[in-house]
């Protein structure tokens, strides 16, 4: 495994619409392993392939309930709405309020190409929506209602 460089928000790669993953091979597995390690080393809860320069539909999420790998994910259901603090590994040190569903369900393929469903509430729902947005070139600042002063934020 290796830690990859995370692209910053002004990199045009982050604005591309990602292509479907078609091959579930060693190369994909290496990418997923590297993404998980890169996310963990940056203390993130999610990372999308375009953030490491790969324009393919793959994300990793770990909100503290274990690593989830989503290949070619699609949102199938959302409900609720909550505005809460959000950031992005491509915008280090910056946070803002973003409205997101409080519940999200997605279907996706695993690293072997098998379809499954994943659902989550609150932070997990927020992470699913944030990471899936990356696959269509959408960043959290496109949806932010108010940027926050980091010095006034308290993290527990
Ligand atoms: Zn992000």
PDB file of C-alpha atoms and ligand atoms in Angstrom:
ATOM      1  CA  UNK A   1       0.000   0.000   0.000  1.00  0.00           C
ATOM      2  CA  UNK A   2       1.075   3.542  -0.566  1.00  0.00           C
ATOM      3  CA  UNK A   3      -0.069   7.001   0.368  1.00  0.00           C
ATOM      4  CA  UNK A   4      -1.033   8.992  -2.716  1.00  0.00           C
ATOM      5  CA  UNK A   5      -1.042  12.740  -3.152  1.00  0.00           C
ATOM      6  CA  UNK A   6      -4.448  14.332  -2.587  1.00  0.00           C
ATOM      7  CA  UNK A   7      -5.293  16.916  -5.235  1.00  0.00           C
ATOM      8  CA  UNK A   8      -6.366  20.368  -4.085  1.00  0.00           C
ATOM      9  CA  UNK A   9      -9.744  21.900  -4.897  1.00  0.00           C
ATOM     10  CA  UNK A  10      -8.439  24.071  -7.737  1.00  0.00           C
ATOM     11  CA  UNK A  11      -7.174  21.040  -9.697  1.00  0.00           C
ATOM     12  CA  UNK A  12      -9.345  20.624 -12.791  1.00  0.00           C
ATOM     13  CA  UNK A  13      -9.251  16.828 -12.374  1.00  0.00           C
ATOM     14  CA  UNK A  14     -11.743  17.280  -9.536  1.00  0.00           C
ATOM     15  CA  UNK A  15     -14.241  18.832 -11.967  1.00  0.00           C
ATOM     16  CA  UNK A  16     -14.371  15.880 -14.355  1.00  0.00           C
ATOM     17  CA  UNK A  17     -17.250  13.447 -14.550  1.00  0.00           C
ATOM     18  CA  UNK A  18     -15.713  10.103 -13.644  1.00  0.00           C
ATOM     19  CA  UNK A  19     -15.984   7.031 -15.840  1.00  0.00           C
ATOM     20  CA  UNK A  20     -17.384   3.682 -14.743  1.00  0.00           C
ATOM     21  CA  UNK A  21     -14.970   1.113 -13.365  1.00  0.00           C
ATOM     22  CA  UNK A  22     -15.021  -1.792 -15.818  1.00  0.00           C
ATOM     23  CA  UNK A  23     -12.188  -4.006 -14.627  1.00  0.00           C
ATOM     24  CA  UNK A  24     -12.198  -5.492 -11.142  1.00  0.00           C
ATOM     25  CA  UNK A  25      -8.571  -6.441 -11.192  1.00  0.00           C
ATOM     26  CA  UNK A  26      -5.327  -6.053  -9.285  1.00  0.00           C
ATOM     27  CA  UNK A  27      -4.987  -2.460 -10.425  1.00  0.00           C
ATOM     28  CA  UNK A  28      -8.351  -1.519  -8.887  1.00  0.00           C
ATOM     29  CA  UNK A  29      -7.490  -3.334  -5.658  1.00  0.00           C
ATOM     30  CA  UNK A  30      -4.193  -1.461  -5.379  1.00  0.00           C
ATOM     31  CA  UNK A  31      -6.046   1.821  -5.968  1.00  0.00           C
ATOM     32  CA  UNK A  32      -8.597   0.985  -3.250  1.00  0.00           C
ATOM     33  CA  UNK A  33      -5.903  -0.072  -0.787  1.00  0.00           C
ATOM     34  CA  UNK A  34      -3.952   3.114  -1.453  1.00  0.00           C
ATOM     35  CA  UNK A  35      -7.101   5.253  -1.120  1.00  0.00           C
ATOM     36  CA  UNK A  36      -7.917   3.682   2.274  1.00  0.00           C
ATOM     37  CA  UNK A  37      -4.381   4.285   3.516  1.00  0.00           C
ATOM     38  CA  UNK A  38      -4.338   7.840   2.151  1.00  0.00           C
ATOM     39  CA  UNK A  39      -7.708   8.618   3.786  1.00  0.00           C
ATOM     40  CA  UNK A  40      -6.604   7.207   7.139  1.00  0.00           C
ATOM     41  CA  UNK A  41      -3.300   9.070   7.129  1.00  0.00           C
ATOM     42  CA  UNK A  42      -5.156  12.325   6.446  1.00  0.00           C
ATOM     43  CA  UNK A  43      -7.735  11.588   9.190  1.00  0.00           C
ATOM     44  CA  UNK A  44     -10.539  11.715   6.641  1.00  0.00           C
ATOM     45  CA  UNK A  45     -13.872   9.908   6.673  1.00  0.00           C
ATOM     46  CA  UNK A  46     -14.076   9.568   2.907  1.00  0.00           C
ATOM     47  CA  UNK A  47     -12.017   9.807  -0.253  1.00  0.00           C
ATOM     48  CA  UNK A  48     -12.983   9.607  -3.925  1.00  0.00           C
ATOM     49  CA  UNK A  49     -10.731   8.335  -6.730  1.00  0.00           C
ATOM     50  CA  UNK A  50     -10.568  11.704  -8.560  1.00  0.00           C
ATOM     51  CA  UNK A  51      -8.992  13.182  -5.400  1.00  0.00           C
ATOM     52  CA  UNK A  52      -5.948  11.000  -6.093  1.00  0.00           C
ATOM     53  CA  UNK A  53      -6.066  11.762  -9.821  1.00  0.00           C
ATOM     54  CA  UNK A  54      -7.984   8.685 -11.002  1.00  0.00           C
ATOM     55  CA  UNK A  55     -11.106   9.654 -12.963  1.00  0.00           C
ATOM     56  CA  UNK A  56     -13.071   6.513 -12.143  1.00  0.00           C
ATOM     57  CA  UNK A  57     -16.197   5.908 -10.067  1.00  0.00           C
ATOM     58  CA  UNK A  58     -14.702   4.563  -6.836  1.00  0.00           C
ATOM     59  CA  UNK A  59     -14.863   5.869  -3.269  1.00  0.00           C
ATOM     60  CA  UNK A  60     -13.815   4.722   0.188  1.00  0.00           C
ATOM     61  CA  UNK A  61     -15.621   5.746   3.370  1.00  0.00           C
ATOM     62  CA  UNK A  62     -14.876   5.092   7.021  1.00  0.00           C
ATOM     63  CA  UNK A  63     -16.880   7.080   9.537  1.00  0.00           C
ATOM     64  CA  UNK A  64     -15.657   4.886  12.380  1.00  0.00           C
ATOM     65  CA  UNK A  65     -17.868   1.905  11.587  1.00  0.00           C
ATOM     66  CA  UNK A  66     -15.388   0.125   9.327  1.00  0.00           C
ATOM     67  CA  UNK A  67     -14.106   0.651   5.810  1.00  0.00           C
ATOM     68  CA  UNK A  68     -16.656   0.679   2.989  1.00  0.00           C
ATOM     69  CA  UNK A  69     -15.556   0.523  -0.658  1.00  0.00           C
ATOM     70  CA  UNK A  70     -18.097   1.679  -3.244  1.00  0.00           C
ATOM     71  CA  UNK A  71     -17.479   1.037  -6.924  1.00  0.00           C
ATOM     72  CA  UNK A  72     -19.841   2.576  -9.508  1.00  0.00           C
ATOM     73  CA  UNK A  73     -22.171   3.746  -6.706  1.00  0.00           C
ATOM     74  CA  UNK A  74     -25.640   5.171  -7.323  1.00  0.00           C
ATOM     75  CA  UNK A  75     -27.925   6.847  -4.804  1.00  0.00           C
ATOM     76  CA  UNK A  76     -31.196   4.937  -4.631  1.00  0.00           C
ATOM     77  CA  UNK A  77     -32.909   6.675  -1.723  1.00  0.00           C
ATOM     78  CA  UNK A  78     -32.488   9.743   0.443  1.00  0.00           C
ATOM     79  CA  UNK A  79     -34.648  11.402   3.065  1.00  0.00           C
ATOM     80  CA  UNK A  80     -34.496  14.195   5.586  1.00  0.00           C
ATOM     81  CA  UNK A  81     -32.386  17.313   5.506  1.00  0.00           C
ATOM     82  CA  UNK A  82     -29.808  18.651   7.910  1.00  0.00           C
ATOM     83  CA  UNK A  83     -27.317  21.475   7.659  1.00  0.00           C
ATOM     84  CA  UNK A  84     -24.059  20.584   9.384  1.00  0.00           C
ATOM     85  CA  UNK A  85     -20.314  21.217   9.321  1.00  0.00           C
ATOM     86  CA  UNK A  86     -18.480  19.637   6.422  1.00  0.00           C
ATOM     87  CA  UNK A  87     -14.968  19.700   5.032  1.00  0.00           C
ATOM     88  CA  UNK A  88     -12.985  17.959   2.323  1.00  0.00           C
ATOM     89  CA  UNK A  89      -9.475  16.495   2.146  1.00  0.00           C
ATOM     90  CA  UNK A  90      -9.010  18.548  -1.034  1.00  0.00           C
ATOM     91  CA  UNK A  91      -9.694  21.753   0.946  1.00  0.00           C
ATOM     92  CA  UNK A  92      -7.588  21.235   4.076  1.00  0.00           C
ATOM     93  CA  UNK A  93      -8.482  23.412   7.054  1.00  0.00           C
ATOM     94  CA  UNK A  94     -11.663  24.763   5.481  1.00  0.00           C
ATOM     95  CA  UNK A  95     -15.129  24.024   6.759  1.00  0.00           C
ATOM     96  CA  UNK A  96     -18.621  25.138   5.960  1.00  0.00           C
ATOM     97  CA  UNK A  97     -22.272  24.389   6.557  1.00  0.00           C
ATOM     98  CA  UNK A  98     -23.761  22.082   3.922  1.00  0.00           C
ATOM     99  CA  UNK A  99     -27.345  20.820   3.776  1.00  0.00           C
ATOM    100  CA  UNK A 100     -27.489  17.050   3.213  1.00  0.00           C
ATOM    101  CA  UNK A 101     -30.036  14.263   3.595  1.00  0.00           C
ATOM    102  CA  UNK A 102     -30.080  12.620   7.043  1.00  0.00           C
ATOM    103  CA  UNK A 103     -30.561   9.220   5.433  1.00  0.00           C
ATOM    104  CA  UNK A 104     -29.005   7.838   2.264  1.00  0.00           C
ATOM    105  CA  UNK A 105     -29.040   4.456   0.601  1.00  0.00           C
ATOM    106  CA  UNK A 106     -26.766   3.602  -2.320  1.00  0.00           C
ATOM    107  CA  UNK A 107     -26.169   0.563  -4.446  1.00  0.00           C
ATOM    108  CA  UNK A 108     -22.650  -0.157  -5.563  1.00  0.00           C
ATOM    109  CA  UNK A 109     -20.274  -2.887  -6.602  1.00  0.00           C
ATOM    110  CA  UNK A 110     -17.627  -4.284  -4.287  1.00  0.00           C
ATOM    111  CA  UNK A 111     -13.996  -4.822  -5.331  1.00  0.00           C
ATOM    112  CA  UNK A 112     -14.985  -8.091  -7.025  1.00  0.00           C
ATOM    113  CA  UNK A 113     -17.840  -6.554  -8.983  1.00  0.00           C
ATOM    114  CA  UNK A 114     -20.692  -7.876  -6.832  1.00  0.00           C
ATOM    115  CA  UNK A 115     -23.592  -5.468  -6.306  1.00  0.00           C
ATOM    116  CA  UNK A 116     -24.679  -4.630  -2.768  1.00  0.00           C
ATOM    117  CA  UNK A 117     -26.531  -1.898  -0.904  1.00  0.00           C
ATOM    118  CA  UNK A 118     -25.221   0.381   1.790  1.00  0.00           C
ATOM    119  CA  UNK A 119     -27.256   2.762   3.906  1.00  0.00           C
ATOM    120  CA  UNK A 120     -26.458   5.268   6.575  1.00  0.00           C
ATOM    121  CA  UNK A 121     -27.761   8.083   8.689  1.00  0.00           C
ATOM    122  CA  UNK A 122     -26.292  11.437   9.695  1.00  0.00           C
ATOM    123  CA  UNK A 123     -22.491  11.397   9.214  1.00  0.00           C
ATOM    124  CA  UNK A 124     -22.595   8.237   7.075  1.00  0.00           C
ATOM    125  CA  UNK A 125     -25.369   9.687   4.883  1.00  0.00           C
ATOM    126  CA  UNK A 126     -23.367  12.925   4.596  1.00  0.00           C
ATOM    127  CA  UNK A 127     -20.202  11.010   3.649  1.00  0.00           C
ATOM    128  CA  UNK A 128     -22.016   8.938   1.003  1.00  0.00           C
ATOM    129  CA  UNK A 129     -23.515  12.080  -0.586  1.00  0.00           C
ATOM    130  CA  UNK A 130     -20.233  14.053  -0.408  1.00  0.00           C
ATOM    131  CA  UNK A 131     -18.156  11.270  -1.972  1.00  0.00           C
ATOM    132  CA  UNK A 132     -20.695  10.476  -4.696  1.00  0.00           C
ATOM    133  CA  UNK A 133     -20.735  14.183  -5.612  1.00  0.00           C
ATOM    134  CA  UNK A 134     -16.971  13.963  -6.243  1.00  0.00           C
ATOM    135  CA  UNK A 135     -17.617  11.391  -8.977  1.00  0.00           C
ATOM    136  CA  UNK A 136     -19.618  14.012 -10.879  1.00  0.00           C
ATOM    137  CA  UNK A 137     -17.123  16.812 -10.339  1.00  0.00           C
ATOM    138  CA  UNK A 138     -19.089  18.459  -7.525  1.00  0.00           C
ATOM    139  CA  UNK A 139     -17.282  19.858  -4.476  1.00  0.00           C
ATOM    140  CA  UNK A 140     -18.790  20.704  -1.087  1.00  0.00           C
ATOM    141  CA  UNK A 141     -18.166  24.391  -1.653  1.00  0.00           C
ATOM    142  CA  UNK A 142     -20.644  24.235  -4.545  1.00  0.00           C
ATOM    143  CA  UNK A 143     -23.333  23.442  -1.964  1.00  0.00           C
ATOM    144  CA  UNK A 144     -22.086  25.322   1.098  1.00  0.00           C
ATOM    145  CA  UNK A 145     -24.471  27.863   2.603  1.00  0.00           C
ATOM    146  CA  UNK A 146     -21.854  29.478   4.852  1.00  0.00           C
ATOM    147  CA  UNK A 147     -18.110  29.029   5.261  1.00  0.00           C
ATOM    148  CA  UNK A 148     -16.986  28.886   8.895  1.00  0.00           C
ATOM    149  CA  UNK A 149     -14.026  30.420  10.645  1.00  0.00           C
ATOM    150  CA  UNK A 150     -11.896  27.398  11.656  1.00  0.00           C
ATOM    151  CA  UNK A 151     -10.653  29.185  14.787  1.00  0.00           C
ATOM    152  CA  UNK A 152     -14.242  29.289  16.079  1.00  0.00           C
ATOM    153  CA  UNK A 153     -14.904  25.606  15.516  1.00  0.00           C
ATOM    154  CA  UNK A 154     -14.655  23.172  18.380  1.00  0.00           C
ATOM    155  CA  UNK A 155     -13.881  19.582  17.573  1.00  0.00           C
ATOM    156  CA  UNK A 156     -14.557  17.002  20.211  1.00  0.00           C
TER     157      UNK A 156
HETATM  158 ZN1  LIG B   1     -14.283  15.738  -0.545  1.00  0.00          ZN
END
